């Protein structure tokens, strides 16, 4: 599945169709930028341009047609706008990092990146209550956080200067976007540190079981990876497909060609998700067997 399809799954059930084409185009182009051979700085510049362009389109559409009810407004500011907004913040952070990181010496570069990690951790600590609200998939304060009617009565204003128009913002949509962006940015920082310290092994890798091998087909594993990415249950959907793929490759000591395999999955005749259906059948069979025992 392409990022367009993966990301769009997260809001397709709640979104107004008038945003569908804009978001589909955006997510397809984001995928092209991320998977290009450009430098990180160039990717950031291209991404920032695309995000601003998309946000402007969304803003114009909202100003012209607005929402039919509060539920539609909440769906937009909770699930749609934060997607390009979070990428804008993410690419802006990358651009700042690439421009400000020391140009010489491994130790100064690592020190700079570790300071960035500390700042990210402080951000999550400062916003712990709201992060918990979103992580638990609560919705009882959505009418406060994700509608514009409560702006005057809610003094909160995130210290974010990436892109902000009062008539196109709620009290928390920018903060939610930044949370998603920071989930992505922490992976960028850790990868950068790993490149500078190739002998440094992540804690997760240190604790990784050594004897787990994927003995099913690689096609089945790719199908599973795309499904996990599509449903958005890893890092709240704020994680790139390649990051999940790399984790599975490391964990199961294998190598995958995800994009080629995914194209083959889409070209199947009949059942497009054979492995996922197989999992359902086997799990249900086991449950029935366990009940009988």
Coordinates of C-alpha atoms in Angstrom, one line a residue:
X1 CA 0.0 0.0 0.0
X2 CA 1.2 3.5 -0.8
X3 CA 1.4 6.2 1.9
X4 CA -1.6 7.8 0.2
X5 CA -3.7 4.8 0.9
X6 CA -2.2 4.1 4.3
X7 CA -2.6 7.6 5.7
X8 CA -6.0 8.2 4.0
X9 CA -7.4 5.1 5.8
X10 CA -7.0 7.0 9.1
X11 CA -9.5 9.7 8.2
X12 CA -11.5 8.3 5.3
X13 CA -14.3 7.2 7.5
X14 CA -14.9 10.6 9.0
X15 CA -13.9 13.1 6.3
X16 CA -15.9 15.2 4.0
X17 CA -15.4 14.0 0.4
X18 CA -14.4 17.6 -0.6
X19 CA -10.9 17.0 1.0
X20 CA -10.3 13.5 -0.5
X21 CA -8.6 14.5 -3.8
X22 CA -6.4 17.1 -2.1
X23 CA -5.2 14.6 0.6
X24 CA -4.7 11.8 -1.8
X25 CA -2.5 14.0 -4.0
X26 CA -0.6 15.2 -1.0
X27 CA 0.2 11.8 0.4
X28 CA 1.3 10.4 -2.9
X29 CA 3.7 13.4 -3.4
X30 CA 5.0 13.0 0.2
X31 CA 5.8 9.4 -0.6
X32 CA 7.7 10.4 -3.7
X33 CA 9.7 13.0 -1.7
X34 CA 10.6 10.7 1.2
X35 CA 11.6 7.8 -1.2
X36 CA 13.7 10.1 -3.5
X37 CA 17.4 10.0 -3.6
X38 CA 17.7 13.7 -2.6
X39 CA 19.6 14.8 0.5
X40 CA 17.8 15.2 3.7
X41 CA 18.0 19.0 3.4
X42 CA 16.5 18.9 -0.2
X43 CA 13.8 16.6 0.9
X44 CA 12.9 19.0 3.7
X45 CA 12.7 21.9 1.4
X46 CA 10.5 20.1 -1.1
X47 CA 8.3 18.8 1.8
X48 CA 7.9 22.2 3.3
X49 CA 6.8 23.6 -0.1
X50 CA 4.3 20.8 -0.6
X51 CA 2.9 21.1 2.9
X52 CA 2.3 24.8 2.7
X53 CA 0.6 24.4 -0.7
X54 CA -1.7 21.7 0.7
X55 CA -2.5 23.6 3.8
X56 CA -3.4 26.6 1.8
X57 CA -5.8 24.5 -0.4
X58 CA -7.4 23.1 2.7
X59 CA -7.8 26.5 4.3
X60 CA -9.4 28.0 1.1
X61 CA -11.8 25.0 0.9
X62 CA -12.8 25.5 4.6
X63 CA -13.3 29.2 4.2
X64 CA -15.4 28.6 1.1
X65 CA -17.6 25.8 2.3
X66 CA -17.0 25.3 6.0
X67 CA -18.5 22.3 7.8
X68 CA -22.1 21.0 8.1
X69 CA -21.8 20.2 11.8
X70 CA -19.4 19.9 14.8
X71 CA -18.7 16.3 14.1
X72 CA -17.4 17.2 10.6
X73 CA -15.3 20.0 12.0
X74 CA -13.8 17.8 14.7
X75 CA -13.0 15.1 12.1
X76 CA -11.2 17.7 9.9
X77 CA -9.1 19.3 12.7
X78 CA -8.3 16.0 14.4
X79 CA -7.7 13.7 11.5
X80 CA -7.1 15.7 8.3
X81 CA -5.4 19.0 8.8
X82 CA -2.8 17.5 11.2
X83 CA -1.5 15.2 8.4
X84 CA 0.1 17.9 6.2
X85 CA 0.7 20.1 9.3
X86 CA 2.7 17.4 11.0
X87 CA 4.8 16.8 7.9
X88 CA 5.4 20.6 7.7
X89 CA 6.7 20.6 11.3
X90 CA 8.7 17.4 10.7
X91 CA 10.4 18.8 7.6
X92 CA 10.9 22.2 9.3
X93 CA 12.7 20.4 12.2
X94 CA 14.8 18.4 9.8
X95 CA 15.8 21.6 7.8
X96 CA 16.7 23.4 11.0
X97 CA 18.7 20.4 12.2
X98 CA 20.6 20.0 8.9
X99 CA 21.5 23.7 8.8
X100 CA 22.5 24.0 12.5
X101 CA 24.4 20.8 13.1
X102 CA 28.1 21.3 13.5
X103 CA 29.9 20.9 10.2
X104 CA 33.0 19.1 11.5
X105 CA 33.8 16.5 14.2
X106 CA 31.7 13.5 15.1
X107 CA 31.5 14.3 18.8
X108 CA 30.1 17.8 18.3
X109 CA 27.5 16.4 15.9
X110 CA 26.5 13.7 18.3
X111 CA 26.3 16.2 21.2
X112 CA 24.0 18.4 19.1
X113 CA 21.7 15.5 18.2
X114 CA 21.5 14.3 21.8
X115 CA 20.4 17.8 22.8
X116 CA 17.6 17.5 20.2
X117 CA 16.5 14.2 21.7
X118 CA 16.4 15.9 25.1
X119 CA 14.2 18.7 23.7
X120 CA 11.8 16.2 22.2
X121 CA 11.6 14.4 25.5
X122 CA 10.9 17.7 27.3
X123 CA 8.2 18.5 24.8
X124 CA 6.4 15.2 25.5
X125 CA 6.7 15.7 29.2
X126 CA 5.3 19.2 29.1
X127 CA 2.3 17.9 27.1
X128 CA 1.9 14.6 28.9
X129 CA -1.8 15.1 29.6
X130 CA -2.8 15.7 26.0
X131 CA -0.5 13.0 24.7
X132 CA -2.2 10.6 27.1
X133 CA -5.6 11.8 25.9
X134 CA -4.7 11.1 22.3
X135 CA -2.9 7.8 23.0
X136 CA -6.0 6.5 24.8
X137 CA -8.2 7.4 21.9
X138 CA -10.4 9.5 24.1
X139 CA -13.0 11.8 22.5
X140 CA -14.9 13.4 25.4
X141 CA -13.0 16.7 25.0
X142 CA -12.8 16.7 21.2
X143 CA -15.5 19.5 21.1
X144 CA -13.1 21.7 23.1
X145 CA -9.8 20.6 21.5
X146 CA -10.8 20.4 17.8
X147 CA -13.5 23.0 17.2
X148 CA -12.8 26.7 16.7
X149 CA -15.7 27.8 19.0
X150 CA -13.6 27.4 22.1
X151 CA -10.6 29.4 21.1
X152 CA -11.5 32.5 23.0
X153 CA -12.2 30.5 26.2
X154 CA -9.1 28.4 26.0
X155 CA -5.9 30.3 26.6
X156 CA -3.7 27.5 25.4
X157 CA -1.5 28.3 22.4
X158 CA 1.3 26.0 21.4
X159 CA 4.6 27.7 20.8
X160 CA 4.6 26.8 17.2
X161 CA 5.3 29.2 14.4
X162 CA 5.2 27.0 11.4
X163 CA 1.9 27.9 9.9
X164 CA -1.0 29.4 11.9
X165 CA -4.2 31.3 11.0
X166 CA -6.7 31.7 13.9
X167 CA -9.7 31.1 11.6
X168 CA -8.1 27.8 10.4
X169 CA -6.9 26.5 13.8
X170 CA -8.4 25.1 17.0
X171 CA -6.8 25.1 20.4
X172 CA -5.1 21.8 19.9
X173 CA -4.9 20.8 16.3
X174 CA -1.4 22.3 16.0
X175 CA -0.2 20.6 19.1
X176 CA -1.6 17.2 17.9
X177 CA 0.3 17.8 14.6
X178 CA 3.5 18.5 16.5
X179 CA 3.2 15.4 18.5
X180 CA 2.9 13.3 15.4
X181 CA 5.8 15.2 13.9
X182 CA 8.0 14.6 16.9
X183 CA 7.3 10.8 16.7
X184 CA 8.8 11.0 13.2
X185 CA 11.6 13.4 14.1
X186 CA 12.9 11.2 16.9
X187 CA 13.4 8.4 14.3
X188 CA 15.4 10.8 12.1
X189 CA 17.6 11.9 15.0
X190 CA 18.2 8.3 16.1
X191 CA 19.1 7.3 12.6
X192 CA 21.5 10.2 12.4
X193 CA 23.2 9.2 15.6
X194 CA 23.4 5.6 14.5
X195 CA 25.2 6.7 11.3
X196 CA 27.7 8.7 13.3
X197 CA 28.2 5.9 15.9
X198 CA 27.9 2.7 13.8
X199 CA 29.1 0.6 16.7
X200 CA 26.3 1.9 18.9
X201 CA 23.4 -0.5 19.2
X202 CA 20.0 0.7 20.1
X203 CA 18.5 -0.7 23.4
X204 CA 15.8 -2.3 21.4
X205 CA 18.4 -4.1 19.3
X206 CA 20.3 -5.2 22.4
X207 CA 17.1 -6.8 23.8
X208 CA 16.1 -8.3 20.4
X209 CA 15.7 -12.1 20.4
X210 CA 18.5 -13.7 18.3
X211 CA 16.7 -16.8 17.1
X212 CA 13.5 -15.4 15.5
X213 CA 13.5 -16.0 11.8
X214 CA 10.6 -15.3 9.4
X215 CA 9.9 -18.6 7.8
X216 CA 6.8 -17.6 5.9
X217 CA 6.9 -16.0 2.5
X218 CA 8.2 -12.5 2.2
X219 CA 5.1 -11.5 0.3
X220 CA 3.1 -12.5 3.4
X221 CA 5.3 -10.4 5.7
X222 CA 5.0 -7.4 3.4
X223 CA 1.2 -7.8 3.4
X224 CA 1.3 -7.7 7.2
X225 CA 3.6 -4.7 7.3
X226 CA 1.4 -2.7 5.0
X227 CA -1.7 -3.7 7.0
X228 CA -0.1 -2.4 10.3
X229 CA 0.9 0.8 8.6
X230 CA -2.6 1.2 7.1
X231 CA -4.4 0.9 10.4
X232 CA -2.1 3.4 12.0
X233 CA -1.6 1.5 15.3
X234 CA 2.2 2.2 15.4
X235 CA 3.2 5.6 16.8
X236 CA -0.4 6.7 16.2
X237 CA 0.2 6.4 12.5
X238 CA 3.0 8.9 12.6
X239 CA 5.7 6.5 11.3
X240 CA 6.9 5.9 7.8
X241 CA 6.5 2.6 6.1
X242 CA 10.2 2.2 5.6
X243 CA 10.8 2.6 9.4
X244 CA 8.4 -0.3 10.1
X245 CA 9.9 -2.3 7.3
X246 CA 13.4 -1.8 8.7
X247 CA 12.3 -2.9 12.1
X248 CA 10.8 -6.1 10.8
X249 CA 13.9 -6.7 8.6
X250 CA 16.1 -6.3 11.7
X251 CA 13.8 -8.3 14.0
X252 CA 13.4 -11.3 11.6
X253 CA 16.9 -11.1 10.0
X254 CA 15.5 -10.7 6.5
X255 CA 15.5 -8.3 3.6
X256 CA 12.4 -7.0 1.9
X257 CA 11.5 -5.2 -1.4
X258 CA 8.3 -3.7 0.0
X259 CA 7.3 -1.5 -2.9
X260 CA 7.8 -4.1 -5.6
X261 CA 6.0 -6.7 -3.6
X262 CA 3.2 -4.4 -2.8
X263 CA 2.7 -3.7 -6.5
X264 CA 2.5 -7.5 -7.0
X265 CA -0.1 -7.7 -4.2
X266 CA -2.3 -5.1 -5.9
X267 CA -2.0 -6.9 -9.1
X268 CA -3.5 -10.1 -7.7
X269 CA -6.7 -11.4 -9.1
X270 CA -9.4 -12.2 -6.5
X271 CA -8.3 -12.0 -2.9
X272 CA -5.8 -9.1 -2.5
X273 CA -5.1 -9.9 1.2
X274 CA -4.6 -13.6 1.2
X275 CA -2.3 -13.7 4.2
X276 CA -4.5 -11.5 6.4
X277 CA -7.5 -13.7 5.7
X278 CA -5.3 -16.8 6.5
X279 CA -4.5 -15.3 9.9
X280 CA -8.1 -14.7 10.7
X281 CA -9.1 -18.3 9.8
X282 CA -6.3 -19.8 11.8
X283 CA -6.9 -17.6 14.9
X284 CA -10.6 -18.2 14.9
X285 CA -10.0 -22.0 14.5
X286 CA -7.6 -21.9 17.5
X287 CA -10.1 -20.0 19.6
X288 CA -12.9 -22.5 18.8
X289 CA -10.5 -25.4 19.6
X290 CA -9.4 -23.8 22.9
X291 CA -13.1 -23.4 23.9
X292 CA -13.7 -27.0 23.1
X293 CA -10.8 -28.1 25.3

